DNA sequence: ATACTGACACGGG
DNA sequence: CCCCGTGCCAGTA
């Protein structure tokens, strides 16, 4: 699954959103797949799932509060700073060769 | 095969 | 700010 590969490419000290990863994986809009992929095989895969956050940098995982806190700890340990309950996307969002959300959807209209 | 669910995103109220 | 509906893909009953 490309999702795993994409997540593994997230550099340390950076984070990416589910939607962003879905796009990089070639499935724009399929943000749910990313979450599904993680929860499905995260514990048995060397995937830095903690670097994946919801839109706006907010930690999603609500089913297991333990994990949400753990994710935050791991991120902070890598140097990622938070602003309230969210990651400072303005500084720590992984741009992966893409541009900021300013002109993102243009790549979708490739033809 | 269909129906429901799920670590989501985005627009509208 | 919160809540609701819809689109998306894959897995499970």
mmCIF file of C-alpha atoms (C1' of nucleotides) in Angstrom:
data_model
loop_
_atom_site.group_PDB
_atom_site.id
_atom_site.type_symbol
_atom_site.label_atom_id
_atom_site.label_comp_id
_atom_site.label_asym_id
_atom_site.label_seq_id
_atom_site.Cartn_x
_atom_site.Cartn_y
_atom_site.Cartn_z
ATOM 1 C CA UNK A 1 0.000 0.000 0.000
ATOM 2 C CA UNK A 2 1.415 3.328 -1.024
ATOM 3 C CA UNK A 3 0.075 4.872 2.120
ATOM 4 C CA UNK A 4 2.696 3.139 4.243
ATOM 5 C CA UNK A 5 5.480 4.202 1.939
ATOM 6 C CA UNK A 6 4.277 7.770 1.988
ATOM 7 C CA UNK A 7 3.990 7.869 5.752
ATOM 8 C CA UNK A 8 7.474 6.450 6.094
ATOM 9 C CA UNK A 9 8.750 9.292 3.929
ATOM 10 C CA UNK A 10 7.611 11.884 6.432
ATOM 11 C CA UNK A 11 10.831 13.395 7.751
ATOM 12 C CA UNK A 12 11.411 13.495 11.450
ATOM 13 C CA UNK A 13 10.185 16.651 13.110
ATOM 14 C CA UNK A 14 7.442 17.038 10.527
ATOM 15 C CA UNK A 15 3.828 15.965 10.264
ATOM 16 C CA UNK A 16 1.333 15.345 7.465
ATOM 17 C CA UNK A 17 -2.446 15.251 7.348
ATOM 18 C CA UNK A 18 -4.515 12.244 6.329
ATOM 19 C CA UNK A 19 -5.784 14.090 3.317
ATOM 20 C CA UNK A 20 -2.300 15.097 2.302
ATOM 21 C CA UNK A 21 -1.037 11.554 2.488
ATOM 22 C CA UNK A 22 -4.029 10.319 0.556
ATOM 23 C CA UNK A 23 -3.125 12.795 -2.165
ATOM 24 C CA UNK A 24 0.505 11.758 -2.215
ATOM 25 C CA UNK A 25 -0.599 8.146 -2.351
ATOM 26 C CA UNK A 26 -2.584 8.954 -5.462
ATOM 27 C CA UNK A 27 -6.023 8.905 -3.866
ATOM 28 C CA UNK A 28 -7.110 12.464 -3.184
ATOM 29 C CA UNK A 29 -10.158 12.541 -0.973
ATOM 30 C CA UNK A 30 -9.577 9.072 0.375
ATOM 31 C CA UNK A 31 -8.294 10.325 3.675
ATOM 32 C CA UNK A 32 -10.179 7.566 5.454
ATOM 33 C CA UNK A 33 -8.050 4.955 3.773
ATOM 34 C CA UNK A 34 -5.030 6.391 5.464
ATOM 35 C CA UNK A 35 -6.602 6.109 8.875
ATOM 36 C CA UNK A 36 -7.839 2.654 8.083
ATOM 37 C CA UNK A 37 -4.396 1.608 6.886
ATOM 38 C CA UNK A 38 -2.763 2.858 10.041
ATOM 39 C CA UNK A 39 -5.134 1.348 12.559
ATOM 40 C CA UNK A 40 -5.174 -1.844 10.567
ATOM 41 C CA UNK A 41 -1.459 -2.541 10.525
ATOM 42 C CA UNK A 42 0.208 0.200 12.441
ATOM 43 C CA UNK A 43 1.384 -1.893 15.412
ATOM 44 C CA UNK A 44 2.976 -4.430 13.094
ATOM 45 C CA UNK A 45 4.554 -1.951 10.717
ATOM 46 C CA UNK A 46 7.493 0.412 11.191
ATOM 47 C CA UNK A 47 5.241 3.301 10.252
ATOM 48 C CA UNK A 48 5.623 6.603 12.055
ATOM 49 C CA UNK A 49 1.852 6.878 12.482
ATOM 50 C CA UNK A 50 2.318 9.566 15.090
ATOM 51 C CA UNK A 51 3.385 11.953 12.337
ATOM 52 C CA UNK A 52 -0.043 11.699 10.768
ATOM 53 C CA UNK A 53 -2.571 14.186 12.088
ATOM 54 C CA UNK A 54 -6.006 15.411 11.065
ATOM 55 C CA UNK A 55 -6.716 18.520 9.033
ATOM 56 C CA UNK A 56 -5.414 21.653 10.658
ATOM 57 C CA UNK A 57 -2.922 19.665 12.690
ATOM 58 C CA UNK A 58 -5.378 18.333 15.198
ATOM 59 C CA UNK A 59 -4.945 14.853 16.597
ATOM 60 C CA UNK A 60 -7.892 12.721 15.610
ATOM 61 C CA UNK A 61 -7.680 9.367 17.392
ATOM 62 C CA UNK A 62 -10.563 9.598 19.836
ATOM 63 C CA UNK A 63 -11.216 5.902 20.380
ATOM 64 C CA UNK A 64 -8.165 5.393 22.507
ATOM 65 C CA UNK A 65 -7.237 8.495 24.425
ATOM 66 C CA UNK A 66 -4.028 6.771 25.414
ATOM 67 C CA UNK A 67 -2.792 6.755 21.843
ATOM 68 C CA UNK A 68 -3.691 10.374 21.234
ATOM 69 C CA UNK A 69 -1.551 11.406 24.178
ATOM 70 C CA UNK A 70 1.239 9.087 23.160
ATOM 71 C CA UNK A 71 1.219 10.568 19.674
ATOM 72 C CA UNK A 72 1.619 14.006 21.131
ATOM 73 C CA UNK A 73 4.533 12.900 23.273
ATOM 74 C CA UNK A 74 6.297 11.280 20.348
ATOM 75 C CA UNK A 75 5.866 14.363 18.197
ATOM 76 C CA UNK A 76 7.122 16.715 20.842
ATOM 77 C CA UNK A 77 10.091 14.460 21.367
ATOM 78 C CA UNK A 78 10.925 14.919 17.690
ATOM 79 C CA UNK A 79 10.797 18.649 18.029
ATOM 80 C CA UNK A 80 7.268 19.271 16.811
ATOM 81 C CA UNK A 81 5.626 22.095 18.695
ATOM 82 C CA UNK A 82 1.966 22.364 19.560
ATOM 83 C CA UNK A 83 -0.393 25.268 19.788
ATOM 84 C CA UNK A 84 -3.132 24.206 22.160
ATOM 85 C CA UNK A 85 -4.398 20.838 20.950
ATOM 86 C CA UNK A 86 -2.949 21.242 17.489
ATOM 87 C CA UNK A 87 0.373 20.937 15.769
ATOM 88 C CA UNK A 88 1.804 24.166 14.434
ATOM 89 C CA UNK A 89 1.158 23.248 10.815
ATOM 90 C CA UNK A 90 2.528 26.599 9.709
ATOM 91 C CA UNK A 91 5.968 25.373 10.728
ATOM 92 C CA UNK A 92 5.867 21.602 10.946
ATOM 93 C CA UNK A 93 3.665 20.425 8.105
ATOM 94 C CA UNK A 94 5.610 18.248 5.710
ATOM 95 C CA UNK A 95 5.373 19.879 2.323
ATOM 96 C CA UNK A 96 6.668 16.916 0.345
ATOM 97 C CA UNK A 97 7.337 18.974 -2.734
ATOM 98 C CA UNK A 98 3.827 20.292 -2.652
ATOM 99 C CA UNK A 99 2.888 23.860 -2.051
ATOM 100 C CA UNK A 100 1.005 25.169 0.926
ATOM 101 C CA UNK A 101 -2.760 24.933 0.801
ATOM 102 C CA UNK A 102 -2.746 28.200 -1.107
ATOM 103 C CA UNK A 103 -2.912 26.600 -4.543
ATOM 104 C CA UNK A 104 -3.252 22.914 -3.886
ATOM 105 C CA UNK A 105 -6.171 21.653 -5.918
ATOM 106 C CA UNK A 106 -4.619 22.732 -9.170
ATOM 107 C CA UNK A 107 -2.746 19.461 -9.361
ATOM 108 C CA UNK A 108 -6.004 17.590 -9.381
ATOM 109 C CA UNK A 109 -6.992 19.109 -12.677
ATOM 110 C CA UNK A 110 -4.043 17.491 -14.428
ATOM 111 C CA UNK A 111 -6.172 16.987 -17.503
ATOM 112 C "C1'" DA B 1 -23.991 -9.581 -3.775
ATOM 113 C "C1'" DT B 2 -25.564 -5.554 -0.295
ATOM 114 C "C1'" DA B 3 -25.177 -2.878 4.065
ATOM 115 C "C1'" DC B 4 -22.491 -0.877 7.749
ATOM 116 C "C1'" DT B 5 -18.377 0.847 9.710
ATOM 117 C "C1'" DG B 6 -14.073 3.428 10.111
ATOM 118 C "C1'" DA B 7 -7.284 7.000 13.277
ATOM 119 C "C1'" DC B 8 -10.911 11.788 7.583
ATOM 120 C "C1'" DA B 9 -11.882 16.218 4.820
ATOM 121 C "C1'" DC B 10 -14.771 19.901 3.610
ATOM 122 C "C1'" DG B 11 -18.979 22.826 3.096
ATOM 123 C "C1'" DG B 12 -23.083 24.639 5.319
ATOM 124 C "C1'" DG B 13 -26.053 25.875 9.348
ATOM 125 C "C1'" DC C 1 -16.926 26.989 18.308
ATOM 126 C "C1'" DC C 2 -19.980 22.518 17.397
ATOM 127 C "C1'" DC C 3 -23.020 19.371 14.640
ATOM 128 C "C1'" DC C 4 -24.602 17.256 10.257
ATOM 129 C "C1'" DG C 5 -24.350 15.399 5.528
ATOM 130 C "C1'" DT C 6 -21.626 13.673 1.648
ATOM 131 C "C1'" DG C 7 -17.589 11.536 -0.916
ATOM 132 C "C1'" DC C 8 -13.952 8.358 -0.741
ATOM 133 C "C1'" DC C 9 -11.773 3.104 -0.414
ATOM 134 C "C1'" DA C 10 -11.304 -1.304 1.920
ATOM 135 C "C1'" DG C 11 -12.721 -4.690 5.208
ATOM 136 C "C1'" DT C 12 -16.143 -7.378 7.572
ATOM 137 C "C1'" DA C 13 -20.886 -9.451 8.584
#
